[in-house]
Amino acid sequence: GGGAESPREAAGENFRLGTYVRLRLVGDDKKFLEKELAAADAEIVRLEALFSANIASSDISRVNRAGGEWVKVGPETADLIKRSLAIAAETDGAFDPAIGRVVRLWGIGTSAARVPDEPEIRAALRGGGYKNVKVREEDGESYVKAPDGLWLDLGAIAKGRVADILKERLVSDGVRGAIIDLGGNLALIGSSPDGRPWRLGLQHPHKQRGEYFGVVNVSDGSVVTSGPYERFFERDGVRYHHIFDPATGYPAKSDLDSVSIIDADSTRADALCTALFVMGRARAEKFLEKNTDLAAVLVLASGDKVLVTPAAREIFELTDKKFTVEV
Ligand code: ADP
Ligand code: MG
Ligand code: MG
């Protein structure tokens, strides 16, 4: 006792959700923080086992294998599918959780990565997209149905949702400062130990991991980035990346190099980053004009320009002077 308490920290790293998950918790009581850290990791494992299309027993895999029959799923899965369908509608299908067969066919980021032929891509699109996915609630239970041959994949939204769930839980347990980093999907609690907003780098799309083109100053929010540099493979001099255009079944030919969204809602931020990247500049700008509350930073593929929405102007700082900012 006695004297000013200096903040204590607990930090951990694990491979989860197909990426490196880093948690850093700040508070007064180290034992409490260590316990919260372990509980948070267990929660990630539990949620991954529900949402992952790569785990055979997950809710998502069971729906994908059900051949068009209704499947009972947990409430968190039903909620996330409903949110996914709403965002798919809002983005005109640029974000589409029914992209699973396309994702599996290309295998990008796995040892089975390859360029499929046209008939294979047509077959992968045959399920017809998110409009054919149904959710039903009955007697307090939730059921999901996807047509035979249509596979769900929540890879573009699940990390955001897991971040939101962890954040809610840590806050309600009394954790007053945290960085929840799910492979670059960041959610924050409170401010940094020095009392100022967390200062977070935005990954430079063409430089090594950890090299930033700008920073954002954020308390209590979340910061999510999507870009084609995250996962890709090269064949005959062509680069094929992991963000697909649901309209074509090919990696999206975007004139953007990355999209970052800073928002209290990490689930929405994650899904919208992916969607805006797929849309490309013109469609993304139209979407952002209709959603003026969104704080977004878009790097143009021309290589020298960054677009910053009015809501992001206050929190974004350009650090790479090779870029110019356009609002
Ligand atoms: P990251 O996984 O690098 O965070 P995203 O959040 O953009 O990147 O999600 C990309 C993942 O989402 C892909 O690996 C794939 O599983 C899935 N996906 C790819 N394209 C789409 C799309 N247009 N809509 C929804 N999900 C997609
Ligand atoms: Mg995403
Ligand atoms: Mg993501």
XYZ file of C-alpha atoms and ligand atoms in Angstrom:
356
model
C 0.000 0.000 0.000
C 0.750 3.673 -0.043
C 1.889 5.823 -2.924
C 0.461 6.102 -6.427
C -0.365 2.782 -8.019
C 1.362 2.362 -11.353
C -0.651 0.468 -13.936
C 0.091 -3.241 -14.277
C -0.139 -5.271 -17.456
C -0.728 -8.797 -18.630
C -0.060 -9.777 -22.233
C -0.271 -12.959 -24.264
C -0.004 -14.259 -27.809
C -1.645 -17.325 -29.324
C -2.366 -18.626 -32.818
C -6.167 -18.403 -33.095
C -8.724 -17.657 -35.823
C -6.051 -18.396 -38.437
C -3.827 -15.595 -37.217
C -1.770 -14.276 -34.316
C -3.955 -13.035 -31.514
C -2.286 -10.635 -29.083
C -4.024 -9.423 -25.958
C -2.667 -6.726 -23.712
C -4.635 -5.866 -20.582
C -3.934 -2.908 -18.309
C -5.129 -2.447 -14.708
C -3.983 -2.416 -11.107
C -4.049 -6.054 -10.103
C -1.724 -8.355 -11.988
C -3.387 -11.588 -10.740
C -6.793 -10.376 -11.895
C -5.390 -9.417 -15.307
C -3.717 -12.829 -15.734
C -7.024 -14.524 -14.939
C -8.880 -12.312 -17.428
C -6.252 -13.068 -20.063
C -6.733 -16.826 -19.691
C -10.529 -16.462 -19.722
C -10.360 -14.303 -22.864
C -8.270 -16.901 -24.664
C -10.707 -19.656 -23.688
C -13.544 -17.522 -25.041
C -11.744 -17.085 -28.386
C -11.293 -20.853 -28.635
C -14.993 -21.388 -27.859
C -16.152 -18.850 -30.476
C -13.745 -20.136 -33.123
C -15.219 -23.604 -32.602
C -18.664 -22.141 -33.483
C -17.775 -19.774 -36.360
C -14.891 -21.391 -38.237
C -15.558 -22.982 -41.628
C -12.299 -24.909 -41.139
C -13.450 -26.833 -38.060
C -15.670 -29.777 -39.055
C -17.787 -29.667 -35.877
C -18.498 -25.912 -36.005
C -22.020 -24.552 -36.441
C -20.967 -23.119 -39.810
C -19.533 -26.435 -41.089
C -22.661 -28.296 -39.969
C -24.843 -25.893 -41.965
C -22.511 -26.272 -44.965
C -22.786 -30.062 -44.863
C -26.550 -30.232 -44.272
C -27.524 -30.424 -47.953
C -30.216 -27.765 -47.692
C -31.813 -28.935 -44.419
C -32.424 -26.738 -41.363
C -29.640 -26.970 -38.770
C -29.898 -25.939 -35.131
C -27.116 -23.484 -34.213
C -26.078 -21.598 -31.088
C -27.453 -18.113 -30.434
C -24.110 -16.400 -31.157
C -23.909 -18.116 -34.545
C -27.480 -17.183 -35.457
C -26.816 -13.559 -34.444
C -23.653 -13.357 -36.493
C -25.318 -14.882 -39.557
C -28.203 -12.408 -39.259
C -25.786 -9.486 -39.007
C -23.840 -10.870 -41.968
C -26.980 -11.087 -44.097
C -27.935 -7.502 -43.171
C -24.499 -6.164 -44.119
C -24.524 -8.214 -47.312
C -27.804 -6.506 -48.260
C -26.499 -3.084 -47.250
C -23.379 -3.528 -49.424
C -25.258 -5.044 -52.370
C -23.418 -8.306 -51.917
C -19.874 -6.898 -51.996
C -19.618 -8.556 -48.593
C -21.177 -11.987 -48.977
C -20.988 -14.622 -46.210
C -22.083 -17.244 -48.775
C -18.663 -17.059 -50.490
C -17.438 -20.298 -48.851
C -17.164 -22.489 -51.944
C -15.180 -19.837 -53.785
C -12.832 -19.470 -50.798
C -12.332 -23.241 -50.578
C -11.871 -23.643 -54.345
C -8.973 -21.158 -54.544
C -7.439 -22.306 -51.258
C -5.505 -19.078 -50.864
C -3.372 -19.113 -47.750
C -3.321 -22.936 -47.731
C -0.985 -25.457 -49.339
C -3.785 -26.245 -51.832
C -3.792 -22.761 -53.406
C -4.357 -22.886 -57.193
C -6.020 -21.058 -60.069
C -9.286 -22.878 -60.819
C -10.798 -23.029 -64.294
C -13.997 -21.262 -65.385
C -16.381 -24.218 -64.976
C -15.128 -24.761 -61.431
C -15.731 -21.109 -60.588
C -19.210 -21.217 -62.113
C -19.975 -24.303 -60.031
C -18.736 -22.579 -56.871
C -21.134 -19.670 -57.516
C -24.118 -21.892 -58.264
C -25.602 -21.609 -54.746
C -26.565 -18.036 -55.611
C -25.275 -16.045 -52.668
C -26.492 -14.699 -49.333
C -30.139 -14.125 -50.364
C -30.664 -17.884 -50.260
C -29.553 -18.272 -46.637
C -32.391 -18.443 -44.093
C -32.470 -18.016 -40.313
C -35.459 -19.078 -38.203
C -36.167 -18.771 -34.474
C -38.547 -21.207 -32.810
C -39.166 -21.959 -29.114
C -36.037 -20.057 -28.153
C -33.851 -22.044 -30.558
C -32.198 -20.818 -33.754
C -32.015 -22.662 -37.056
C -30.115 -21.901 -40.260
C -30.593 -23.264 -43.755
C -28.367 -22.860 -46.805
C -29.114 -24.435 -50.198
C -27.229 -27.616 -51.045
C -23.881 -26.576 -52.535
C -23.817 -23.131 -50.900
C -21.211 -22.777 -48.148
C -21.021 -20.069 -45.544
C -17.694 -18.449 -44.625
C -17.595 -15.787 -41.919
C -13.871 -15.075 -42.337
C -14.476 -11.417 -43.189
C -16.596 -10.640 -40.110
C -15.846 -13.199 -37.363
C -12.699 -11.530 -36.016
C -14.625 -8.295 -35.594
C -17.421 -10.115 -33.774
C -15.008 -12.005 -31.521
C -13.292 -8.681 -30.700
C -16.646 -7.124 -29.739
C -17.620 -10.076 -27.552
C -14.231 -10.083 -25.774
C -14.373 -6.360 -25.244
C -17.844 -6.481 -23.739
C -16.811 -9.256 -21.407
C -13.549 -7.640 -20.277
C -15.289 -4.303 -19.637
C -18.046 -5.934 -17.608
C -15.406 -7.797 -15.575
C -13.775 -4.443 -14.765
C -10.760 -4.354 -17.099
C -10.173 -0.664 -17.754
C -7.546 -0.746 -20.473
C -6.839 -3.234 -23.265
C -5.657 -3.782 -26.791
C -7.372 -6.773 -28.349
C -5.392 -7.534 -31.494
C -6.834 -10.315 -33.629
C -4.300 -10.406 -36.446
C -4.521 -6.673 -37.033
C -8.247 -6.411 -36.219
C -7.961 -4.149 -33.199
C -10.459 -3.368 -30.463
C -9.559 -1.094 -27.594
C -10.700 -0.524 -24.062
C -10.080 2.833 -22.430
C -6.890 4.697 -23.145
C -3.199 3.815 -22.961
C -1.413 3.602 -19.588
C -0.172 7.204 -19.980
C -3.800 8.370 -20.156
C -3.698 9.383 -23.797
C -5.601 7.668 -26.639
C -3.996 4.519 -28.005
C -1.807 5.392 -31.001
C -2.188 2.721 -33.626
C -0.291 2.304 -36.859
C -2.066 1.532 -40.137
C -0.159 -1.103 -42.096
C 1.572 0.121 -45.247
C 0.153 -2.061 -48.060
C 3.530 -2.489 -49.803
C 5.948 -2.570 -46.909
C 6.889 -5.158 -44.319
C 4.471 -5.998 -41.554
C 4.733 -3.394 -38.830
C 5.620 -0.561 -41.234
C 2.928 2.072 -41.150
C 1.772 4.836 -43.482
C -0.199 6.624 -40.804
C -1.499 6.419 -37.270
C -4.908 6.794 -35.679
C -5.512 8.006 -32.131
C -8.346 6.017 -30.600
C -9.852 5.389 -27.173
C -12.473 2.680 -26.697
C -12.992 2.069 -30.387
C -11.857 -0.461 -32.924
C -9.623 -0.263 -35.981
C -9.871 -2.810 -38.787
C -7.973 -3.009 -42.074
C -8.512 -5.171 -45.150
C -6.070 -5.441 -47.984
C -4.954 -7.916 -50.656
C -1.464 -8.119 -49.133
C -2.676 -10.198 -46.169
C -2.922 -13.549 -47.969
C -2.030 -14.270 -51.585
C -0.076 -16.525 -53.894
C 1.621 -15.944 -57.232
C 1.318 -17.959 -60.427
C 2.901 -17.014 -63.759
C 3.641 -13.537 -62.500
C 0.038 -12.876 -61.431
C -0.844 -12.269 -57.807
C -4.084 -13.853 -56.543
C -5.337 -12.625 -53.168
C -7.936 -13.757 -50.621
C -10.663 -11.104 -50.971
C -13.097 -12.242 -53.639
C -15.619 -10.419 -55.758
C -18.793 -12.446 -55.134
C -20.075 -11.330 -58.562
C -17.212 -13.062 -60.426
C -15.691 -15.653 -58.084
C -12.219 -14.172 -58.747
C -10.034 -12.143 -56.398
C -11.542 -8.633 -56.470
C -9.890 -6.368 -59.048
C -9.867 -3.338 -56.800
C -8.326 0.070 -57.406
C -7.751 0.250 -53.640
C -4.679 -1.094 -51.841
C -6.280 -1.133 -48.406
C -9.317 0.015 -46.463
C -9.255 0.864 -42.746
C -12.338 1.605 -40.677
C -12.330 3.110 -37.204
C -15.623 2.392 -35.461
C -17.031 1.472 -32.058
C -18.570 -1.609 -33.664
C -15.769 -3.965 -34.720
C -18.148 -6.464 -36.318
C -19.449 -3.842 -38.717
C -15.971 -2.383 -39.273
C -14.569 -5.807 -40.236
C -17.330 -6.620 -42.716
C -17.372 -3.147 -44.235
C -13.587 -3.044 -44.773
C -13.867 -6.158 -46.868
C -16.924 -4.794 -48.699
C -15.373 -1.401 -49.510
C -12.223 -3.093 -50.802
C -14.346 -5.250 -53.138
C -16.410 -2.230 -54.269
C -13.376 -0.225 -55.342
C -13.045 3.529 -55.103
C -16.123 4.765 -56.985
C -18.646 2.463 -55.315
C -16.951 2.847 -51.934
C -17.189 6.639 -52.165
C -20.911 6.406 -52.922
C -21.381 4.110 -49.930
C -19.416 6.458 -47.659
C -21.449 9.473 -48.828
C -24.561 7.657 -47.599
C -22.862 6.634 -44.335
C -21.291 9.885 -43.215
C -20.730 8.576 -39.674
C -18.093 6.131 -40.917
C -14.460 6.964 -40.208
C -12.496 5.350 -43.031
C -9.012 5.626 -44.547
C -8.595 4.242 -48.078
C -5.221 3.775 -49.777
C -5.527 4.090 -53.556
C -3.774 1.501 -55.707
C -2.214 4.320 -57.725
C 0.294 4.270 -54.882
C 0.477 7.896 -53.830
C -2.865 8.864 -52.367
C -4.914 8.292 -49.236
C -8.635 9.121 -48.949
C -9.805 10.168 -45.487
C -13.519 10.542 -44.684
C -14.638 13.597 -42.691
C -15.332 11.424 -39.623
C -11.708 10.170 -39.683
C -10.036 13.555 -40.156
C -9.623 14.280 -36.439
C -8.075 10.948 -35.520
C -5.870 10.148 -38.537
C -2.300 11.373 -38.952
C -0.301 10.694 -42.106
C 3.260 9.656 -41.277
C 4.486 8.472 -44.699
C 5.126 11.690 -46.582
C 5.176 9.857 -49.927
C 1.381 9.883 -49.779
C -0.899 12.866 -50.160
C -4.221 13.060 -48.368
C -7.491 13.739 -50.122
C -10.650 14.252 -48.117
P -8.580 -10.778 -43.192
O -9.012 -12.192 -43.087
O -7.229 -10.608 -43.760
O -8.865 -9.979 -41.962
P -10.997 -9.840 -44.440
O -11.629 -9.395 -43.184
O -11.138 -8.923 -45.602
O -9.469 -10.121 -44.319
O -11.635 -11.244 -44.769
C -11.186 -12.023 -45.834
C -11.725 -13.417 -45.655
O -13.152 -13.382 -45.759
C -11.247 -14.383 -46.710
O -10.132 -15.116 -46.264
C -12.466 -15.261 -46.929
O -12.525 -16.261 -45.934
C -13.624 -14.314 -46.720
N -14.025 -13.517 -47.901
C -13.324 -13.274 -49.042
N -14.006 -12.455 -49.860
C -15.180 -12.164 -49.230
C -16.320 -11.368 -49.564
N -16.396 -10.681 -50.698
N -17.337 -11.309 -48.660
C -17.280 -11.997 -47.500
N -16.233 -12.757 -47.141
C -15.189 -12.837 -47.973
Mg -13.271 -8.042 -42.938
Mg -10.733 -9.144 -41.284
